[in-house]
PDB file of C-alpha atoms in Angstrom:
ATOM      1  CA  UNK A  89      70.010  -8.098  27.715  1.00  0.00           C
ATOM      2  CA  UNK A  90      71.697  -5.466  29.858  1.00  0.00           C
ATOM      3  CA  UNK A  91      73.423  -2.246  28.844  1.00  0.00           C
ATOM      4  CA  UNK A  92      77.040  -3.563  28.629  1.00  0.00           C
ATOM      5  CA  UNK A  93      76.003  -6.466  26.385  1.00  0.00           C
ATOM      6  CA  UNK A  94      73.806  -4.217  24.255  1.00  0.00           C
ATOM      7  CA  UNK A  95      76.592  -1.640  23.804  1.00  0.00           C
ATOM      8  CA  UNK A  96      79.072  -4.354  22.809  1.00  0.00           C
ATOM      9  CA  UNK A  97      76.751  -5.907  20.211  1.00  0.00           C
ATOM     10  CA  UNK A  98      75.662  -2.598  18.717  1.00  0.00           C
ATOM     11  CA  UNK A  99      79.265  -1.438  18.341  1.00  0.00           C
ATOM     12  CA  UNK A 100      80.346  -4.786  16.847  1.00  0.00           C
ATOM     13  CA  UNK A 101      77.388  -4.922  14.451  1.00  0.00           C
ATOM     14  CA  UNK A 102      78.346  -1.517  13.080  1.00  0.00           C
ATOM     15  CA  UNK A 103      81.970  -2.489  12.598  1.00  0.00           C
ATOM     16  CA  UNK A 104      83.271   0.079  15.079  1.00  0.00           C
ATOM     17  CA  UNK A 105      86.246  -0.459  17.355  1.00  0.00           C
ATOM     18  CA  UNK A 106      86.197   0.815  20.926  1.00  0.00           C
ATOM     19  CA  UNK A 107      88.598   3.553  19.861  1.00  0.00           C
ATOM     20  CA  UNK A 108      86.349   4.553  16.913  1.00  0.00           C
ATOM     21  CA  UNK A 109      83.306   4.855  19.157  1.00  0.00           C
ATOM     22  CA  UNK A 110      85.265   6.692  21.851  1.00  0.00           C
ATOM     23  CA  UNK A 111      86.491   9.226  19.276  1.00  0.00           C
ATOM     24  CA  UNK A 112      82.937   9.921  18.068  1.00  0.00           C
ATOM     25  CA  UNK A 113      81.605  10.771  21.552  1.00  0.00           C
ATOM     26  CA  UNK A 114      84.736  12.421  22.934  1.00  0.00           C
ATOM     27  CA  UNK A 115      85.874   9.908  25.589  1.00  0.00           C
ATOM     28  CA  UNK A 116      88.808   7.562  26.017  1.00  0.00           C
ATOM     29  CA  UNK A 117      88.883   3.980  24.740  1.00  0.00           C
ATOM     30  CA  UNK A 118      89.228   2.851  28.352  1.00  0.00           C
ATOM     31  CA  UNK A 119      85.896   4.490  29.188  1.00  0.00           C
ATOM     32  CA  UNK A 120      84.130   2.528  26.440  1.00  0.00           C
ATOM     33  CA  UNK A 121      85.836  -0.659  27.620  1.00  0.00           C
ATOM     34  CA  UNK A 122      84.630  -0.097  31.188  1.00  0.00           C
ATOM     35  CA  UNK A 123      81.073   0.509  29.951  1.00  0.00           C
ATOM     36  CA  UNK A 124      81.099  -2.760  28.003  1.00  0.00           C
ATOM     37  CA  UNK A 125      82.468  -4.761  30.939  1.00  0.00           C
ATOM     38  CA  UNK A 126      80.068  -3.186  33.405  1.00  0.00           C
ATOM     39  CA  UNK A 127      82.813  -1.569  35.491  1.00  0.00           C
ATOM     40  CA  UNK A 128      81.289   1.889  34.959  1.00  0.00           C
ATOM     41  CA  UNK A 129      78.155   3.507  33.562  1.00  0.00           C
ATOM     42  CA  UNK A 130      77.975   6.604  31.327  1.00  0.00           C
ATOM     43  CA  UNK A 131      76.017   9.642  32.454  1.00  0.00           C
ATOM     44  CA  UNK A 132      72.871  10.859  30.667  1.00  0.00           C
ATOM     45  CA  UNK A 133      74.803  13.108  28.274  1.00  0.00           C
ATOM     46  CA  UNK A 134      77.118  10.262  27.227  1.00  0.00           C
ATOM     47  CA  UNK A 135      74.111   7.934  26.791  1.00  0.00           C
ATOM     48  CA  UNK A 136      72.562  10.396  24.358  1.00  0.00           C
ATOM     49  CA  UNK A 137      75.831  10.688  22.446  1.00  0.00           C
ATOM     50  CA  UNK A 138      76.134   6.886  22.299  1.00  0.00           C
ATOM     51  CA  UNK A 139      72.567   6.552  21.013  1.00  0.00           C
ATOM     52  CA  UNK A 140      73.244   9.110  18.274  1.00  0.00           C
ATOM     53  CA  UNK A 141      76.566   7.513  17.312  1.00  0.00           C
ATOM     54  CA  UNK A 142      75.000   4.034  17.101  1.00  0.00           C
ATOM     55  CA  UNK A 143      71.753   5.406  15.575  1.00  0.00           C
ATOM     56  CA  UNK A 144      69.469   3.705  18.077  1.00  0.00           C
ATOM     57  CA  UNK A 145      67.031   4.795  20.765  1.00  0.00           C
ATOM     58  CA  UNK A 146      67.966   4.863  24.424  1.00  0.00           C
ATOM     59  CA  UNK A 147      65.681   1.857  24.988  1.00  0.00           C
ATOM     60  CA  UNK A 148      67.568  -0.193  22.438  1.00  0.00           C
ATOM     61  CA  UNK A 149      70.908   1.019  23.755  1.00  0.00           C
ATOM     62  CA  UNK A 150      69.949  -0.071  27.259  1.00  0.00           C
ATOM     63  CA  UNK A 151      68.900  -3.518  25.988  1.00  0.00           C
ATOM     64  CA  UNK A 152      65.147  -3.072  26.463  1.00  0.00           C
ATOM     65  CA  UNK A 153      64.189  -3.586  22.792  1.00  0.00           C
ATOM     66  CA  UNK A 154      63.022  -7.038  21.659  1.00  0.00           C
ATOM     67  CA  UNK A 155      65.545  -7.146  18.825  1.00  0.00           C
ATOM     68  CA  UNK A 156      68.837  -5.377  18.421  1.00  0.00           C
ATOM     69  CA  UNK A 157      69.432  -6.717  14.895  1.00  0.00           C
ATOM     70  CA  UNK A 158      66.573  -4.957  13.086  1.00  0.00           C
ATOM     71  CA  UNK A 159      67.489  -2.727  10.123  1.00  0.00           C
ATOM     72  CA  UNK A 160      68.633   0.710  11.161  1.00  0.00           C
ATOM     73  CA  UNK A 161      65.842   2.296   9.104  1.00  0.00           C
ATOM     74  CA  UNK A 162      63.253   0.873  11.549  1.00  0.00           C
ATOM     75  CA  UNK A 163      64.697   2.720  14.568  1.00  0.00           C
ATOM     76  CA  UNK A 164      61.866   4.564  16.394  1.00  0.00           C
ATOM     77  CA  UNK A 165      62.795   8.164  15.507  1.00  0.00           C
ATOM     78  CA  UNK A 166      59.624   9.414  17.179  1.00  0.00           C
ATOM     79  CA  UNK A 167      60.954   8.198  20.519  1.00  0.00           C
ATOM     80  CA  UNK A 168      64.210  10.057  19.895  1.00  0.00           C
ATOM     81  CA  UNK A 169      62.333  13.270  19.312  1.00  0.00           C
ATOM     82  CA  UNK A 170      60.192  12.748  22.396  1.00  0.00           C
ATOM     83  CA  UNK A 171      63.331  12.677  24.544  1.00  0.00           C
ATOM     84  CA  UNK A 172      64.166  16.318  23.874  1.00  0.00           C
ATOM     85  CA  UNK A 173      61.312  17.825  25.950  1.00  0.00           C
ATOM     86  CA  UNK A 174      62.270  15.506  28.817  1.00  0.00           C
ATOM     87  CA  UNK A 175      65.938  16.410  28.480  1.00  0.00           C
ATOM     88  CA  UNK A 176      65.128  20.126  28.361  1.00  0.00           C
ATOM     89  CA  UNK A 177      62.986  19.761  31.461  1.00  0.00           C
ATOM     90  CA  UNK A 178      65.797  17.972  33.319  1.00  0.00           C
ATOM     91  CA  UNK A 179      68.291  20.647  32.274  1.00  0.00           C
ATOM     92  CA  UNK A 180      65.921  23.402  33.414  1.00  0.00           C
ATOM     93  CA  UNK A 181      65.578  21.749  36.815  1.00  0.00           C
ATOM     94  CA  UNK A 182      69.357  21.414  37.108  1.00  0.00           C
ATOM     95  CA  UNK A 183      69.822  25.096  36.242  1.00  0.00           C
ATOM     96  CA  UNK A 184      67.257  26.135  38.863  1.00  0.00           C
ATOM     97  CA  UNK A 185      68.930  23.927  41.482  1.00  0.00           C
ATOM     98  CA  UNK A 186      72.330  25.376  40.599  1.00  0.00           C
ATOM     99  CA  UNK A 187      71.018  28.934  40.921  1.00  0.00           C
ATOM    100  CA  UNK A 188      69.418  28.124  44.269  1.00  0.00           C
ATOM    101  CA  UNK A 189      72.651  26.539  45.509  1.00  0.00           C
ATOM    102  CA  UNK A 190      74.659  29.563  44.358  1.00  0.00           C
ATOM    103  CA  UNK A 191      72.258  31.952  46.089  1.00  0.00           C
ATOM    104  CA  UNK A 192      72.443  29.875  49.272  1.00  0.00           C
ATOM    105  CA  UNK A 193      76.249  29.882  49.248  1.00  0.00           C
ATOM    106  CA  UNK A 194      76.284  33.639  48.653  1.00  0.00           C
ATOM    107  CA  UNK A 195      73.945  34.240  51.593  1.00  0.00           C
ATOM    108  CA  UNK A 196      76.015  31.977  53.835  1.00  0.00           C
ATOM    109  CA  UNK A 197      79.223  33.783  52.850  1.00  0.00           C
ATOM    110  CA  UNK A 198      77.617  37.179  53.375  1.00  0.00           C
ATOM    111  CA  UNK A 199      76.232  36.093  56.750  1.00  0.00           C
ATOM    112  CA  UNK A 200      79.696  34.869  57.721  1.00  0.00           C
ATOM    113  CA  UNK A 201      81.299  38.153  56.654  1.00  0.00           C
ATOM    114  CA  UNK A 202      78.633  40.230  58.389  1.00  0.00           C
ATOM    115  CA  UNK A 203      78.886  38.265  61.637  1.00  0.00           C
ATOM    116  CA  UNK A 204      80.768  40.189  64.346  1.00  0.00           C
ATOM    117  CA  UNK A 205      84.215  38.895  65.230  1.00  0.00           C
ATOM    118  CA  UNK A 206      86.129  38.950  68.488  1.00  0.00           C
ATOM    119  CA  UNK A 207      89.749  39.975  68.019  1.00  0.00           C
ATOM    120  CA  UNK A 208      92.172  40.200  70.913  1.00  0.00           C
ATOM    121  CA  UNK A 209      95.918  40.725  71.070  1.00  0.00           C
ATOM    122  CA  UNK A 210      97.852  37.577  71.941  1.00  0.00           C
ATOM    123  CA  UNK A 211     101.239  39.337  72.101  1.00  0.00           C
ATOM    124  CA  UNK A 212     102.421  42.959  71.953  1.00  0.00           C
ATOM    125  CA  UNK A 213     106.052  43.879  72.609  1.00  0.00           C
ATOM    126  CA  UNK A 214     108.116  46.963  71.843  1.00  0.00           C
ATOM    127  CA  UNK A 215     111.815  47.534  72.351  1.00  0.00           C
ATOM    128  CA  UNK A 216     114.609  49.875  71.318  1.00  0.00           C
ATOM    129  CA  UNK A 217     117.020  48.289  68.844  1.00  0.00           C
ATOM    130  CA  UNK A 218     119.636  50.970  68.190  1.00  0.00           C
ATOM    131  CA  UNK A 219     119.320  54.732  68.378  1.00  0.00           C
ATOM    132  CA  UNK A 220     115.699  55.650  67.758  1.00  0.00           C
ATOM    133  CA  UNK A 221     114.806  52.432  65.915  1.00  0.00           C
ATOM    134  CA  UNK A 222     111.713  50.799  67.382  1.00  0.00           C
ATOM    135  CA  UNK A 223     111.388  47.020  67.278  1.00  0.00           C
ATOM    136  CA  UNK A 224     107.834  45.725  67.457  1.00  0.00           C
ATOM    137  CA  UNK A 225     105.990  42.411  67.490  1.00  0.00           C
ATOM    138  CA  UNK A 226     102.175  42.273  67.418  1.00  0.00           C
ATOM    139  CA  UNK A 227     100.217  39.013  67.130  1.00  0.00           C
ATOM    140  CA  UNK A 228      96.374  38.881  67.046  1.00  0.00           C
ATOM    141  CA  UNK A 229      94.664  36.115  68.998  1.00  0.00           C
ATOM    142  CA  UNK A 230      93.072  34.820  65.792  1.00  0.00           C
ATOM    143  CA  UNK A 231      94.124  35.322  62.175  1.00  0.00           C
ATOM    144  CA  UNK A 232      91.697  34.817  59.288  1.00  0.00           C
ATOM    145  CA  UNK A 233      93.278  34.533  55.812  1.00  0.00           C
ATOM    146  CA  UNK A 234      90.303  36.389  54.269  1.00  0.00           C
ATOM    147  CA  UNK A 235      90.709  39.428  56.560  1.00  0.00           C
ATOM    148  CA  UNK A 236      92.998  42.438  56.028  1.00  0.00           C
ATOM    149  CA  UNK A 237      95.195  43.665  58.876  1.00  0.00           C
ATOM    150  CA  UNK A 238      96.891  47.035  59.475  1.00  0.00           C
ATOM    151  CA  UNK A 239      98.857  48.364  62.425  1.00  0.00           C
ATOM    152  CA  UNK A 240      98.099  52.014  63.164  1.00  0.00           C
ATOM    153  CA  UNK A 241     100.507  54.208  65.180  1.00  0.00           C
ATOM    154  CA  UNK A 242      99.062  57.624  66.034  1.00  0.00           C
ATOM    155  CA  UNK A 243     101.126  60.365  67.694  1.00  0.00           C
ATOM    156  CA  UNK A 244      99.511  62.363  70.479  1.00  0.00           C
ATOM    157  CA  UNK A 245     100.634  65.501  68.643  1.00  0.00           C
ATOM    158  CA  UNK A 246     100.813  65.556  64.836  1.00  0.00           C
ATOM    159  CA  UNK A 247     104.367  65.639  63.458  1.00  0.00           C
ATOM    160  CA  UNK A 248     105.214  67.525  60.289  1.00  0.00           C
ATOM    161  CA  UNK A 249     106.091  65.168  57.451  1.00  0.00           C
ATOM    162  CA  UNK A 250     104.884  62.077  59.325  1.00  0.00           C
ATOM    163  CA  UNK A 251     101.613  60.352  58.274  1.00  0.00           C
ATOM    164  CA  UNK A 252      98.907  60.449  60.889  1.00  0.00           C
ATOM    165  CA  UNK A 253      98.448  57.662  61.618  1.00  0.00           C
ATOM    166  CA  UNK A 254     101.483  55.684  60.517  1.00  0.00           C
ATOM    167  CA  UNK A 255     100.031  52.592  58.826  1.00  0.00           C
ATOM    168  CA  UNK A 256     101.871  49.253  58.578  1.00  0.00           C
ATOM    169  CA  UNK A 257     100.505  46.477  56.356  1.00  0.00           C
ATOM    170  CA  UNK A 258     101.002  42.724  56.475  1.00  0.00           C
ATOM    171  CA  UNK A 259      99.700  39.786  54.454  1.00  0.00           C
ATOM    172  CA  UNK A 260      99.938  37.289  57.318  1.00  0.00           C
ATOM    173  CA  UNK A 261      98.291  39.107  60.240  1.00  0.00           C
ATOM    174  CA  UNK A 262     101.600  39.016  62.147  1.00  0.00           C
ATOM    175  CA  UNK A 263     103.399  42.346  62.606  1.00  0.00           C
ATOM    176  CA  UNK A 264     107.102  42.145  63.327  1.00  0.00           C
ATOM    177  CA  UNK A 265     109.921  44.460  62.297  1.00  0.00           C
ATOM    178  CA  UNK A 266     111.679  47.755  62.985  1.00  0.00           C
ATOM    179  CA  UNK A 267     110.554  51.346  62.533  1.00  0.00           C
ATOM    180  CA  UNK A 268     112.352  54.671  62.715  1.00  0.00           C
ATOM    181  CA  UNK A 269     110.690  56.215  65.777  1.00  0.00           C
ATOM    182  CA  UNK A 270     110.615  60.058  65.911  1.00  0.00           C
ATOM    183  CA  UNK A 271     111.941  61.214  69.277  1.00  0.00           C
ATOM    184  CA  UNK A 272     110.057  64.488  68.915  1.00  0.00           C
ATOM    185  CA  UNK A 273     106.763  62.746  69.655  1.00  0.00           C
ATOM    186  CA  UNK A 274     106.215  62.194  73.341  1.00  0.00           C
ATOM    187  CA  UNK A 275     103.465  59.595  73.172  1.00  0.00           C
ATOM    188  CA  UNK A 276     101.882  57.296  70.610  1.00  0.00           C
ATOM    189  CA  UNK A 277      98.839  55.054  70.607  1.00  0.00           C
ATOM    190  CA  UNK A 278      98.919  51.731  68.767  1.00  0.00           C
ATOM    191  CA  UNK A 279      95.855  49.958  67.357  1.00  0.00           C
ATOM    192  CA  UNK A 280      95.154  47.003  65.099  1.00  0.00           C
ATOM    193  CA  UNK A 281      92.733  47.555  62.219  1.00  0.00           C
ATOM    194  CA  UNK A 282      90.922  44.452  60.954  1.00  0.00           C
ATOM    195  CA  UNK A 283      88.806  44.549  57.791  1.00  0.00           C
ATOM    196  CA  UNK A 284      86.364  41.635  57.967  1.00  0.00           C
ATOM    197  CA  UNK A 285      84.008  41.467  54.991  1.00  0.00           C
ATOM    198  CA  UNK A 286      82.354  44.876  54.746  1.00  0.00           C
ATOM    199  CA  UNK A 287      83.129  45.781  58.356  1.00  0.00           C
ATOM    200  CA  UNK A 288      86.202  47.370  59.929  1.00  0.00           C
ATOM    201  CA  UNK A 289      87.256  46.714  63.527  1.00  0.00           C
ATOM    202  CA  UNK A 290      89.753  48.779  65.539  1.00  0.00           C
ATOM    203  CA  UNK A 291      91.456  46.833  68.332  1.00  0.00           C
ATOM    204  CA  UNK A 292      93.535  48.884  70.842  1.00  0.00           C
ATOM    205  CA  UNK A 293      97.035  47.492  71.378  1.00  0.00           C
ATOM    206  CA  UNK A 294      99.018  50.017  73.449  1.00  0.00           C
ATOM    207  CA  UNK A 295      98.804  53.549  74.793  1.00  0.00           C
ATOM    208  CA  UNK A 296     101.439  56.087  75.843  1.00  0.00           C
ATOM    209  CA  UNK A 297     104.147  54.454  73.747  1.00  0.00           C
ATOM    210  CA  UNK A 298     107.308  56.557  74.116  1.00  0.00           C
ATOM    211  CA  UNK A 299     111.026  56.592  74.845  1.00  0.00           C
ATOM    212  CA  UNK A 300     112.249  57.080  78.379  1.00  0.00           C
ATOM    213  CA  UNK A 301     115.235  59.271  79.123  1.00  0.00           C
ATOM    214  CA  UNK A 302     117.555  56.249  79.200  1.00  0.00           C
ATOM    215  CA  UNK A 303     116.538  55.320  75.623  1.00  0.00           C
ATOM    216  CA  UNK A 304     114.242  52.512  76.630  1.00  0.00           C
ATOM    217  CA  UNK A 305     110.715  52.097  75.311  1.00  0.00           C
ATOM    218  CA  UNK A 306     107.738  52.085  77.610  1.00  0.00           C
ATOM    219  CA  UNK A 307     104.035  51.701  76.919  1.00  0.00           C
ATOM    220  CA  UNK A 308     100.760  50.924  78.641  1.00  0.00           C
ATOM    221  CA  UNK A 309      99.185  47.701  77.377  1.00  0.00           C
ATOM    222  CA  UNK A 310      95.487  47.932  76.509  1.00  0.00           C
ATOM    223  CA  UNK A 311      93.342  44.932  77.400  1.00  0.00           C
TER     224      UNK A 311
END
C-alpha cells in the first residue's frame, strides 16, 4: 500500500473528513485531497504532523506496516520517540547549511562592493538659461541602483555664503536641472562623486566652468 492509499484509509477509519484533518495540521482541504490522490506529497514537517494527528508511526502512515487496522493502542510509540534524534540531526544540518549559505552570500556581496568600478561620463553639457541661471545635464556611463551619486561644483576661489563645494544629489544617477550660478566666481570645477559599497570615487567632469562676457557658458571637458 502506498502513501496516498494509506492516508485515505487512516483518515476514513478515524472518521475524519479532509477538512477536519486539514484543520488539525494547518493546511487547506485541497492539500489533503492532493496528497490522497497522489498529485502532491507533504514535506517532512507535514508528515510528522499527519502522523501525530492520526496517531500512527511514519512507517504506518507511508503504508509500510503489515496492518493498518490494528488497535491504536498497539502503535509503536518507541519508533515515534526514536524519530526525534533523527529530526534534530536533520534540523541541525539544515541550520549549518543555512549559515554557510548566508556567509557565502555576505562574502560575495562584500567582494562585489569592494571590487573597483570604472565610471566614465557619457554626457556633460552646460548652458545659460536666463540671466545667471546655469542649466546642466550630466549622465554617467553606467548607473548602479545600489550606488550613491553626487555632483560637486567647486569654485576656484571660495565665495562667502556659498558651500564649498556645492553638492547636488540625485536618486537616479542622472543630473539635470538649473542652478543659480554666481557671476563673482571666475572658474569652477565639476566632479561626480560615486559611493560604491565602502569606497568613494571622484570622477572629473569639467574644468574652468565659467561665463564668458557675452553671457555664454564655457568649460573644458575632462576625459
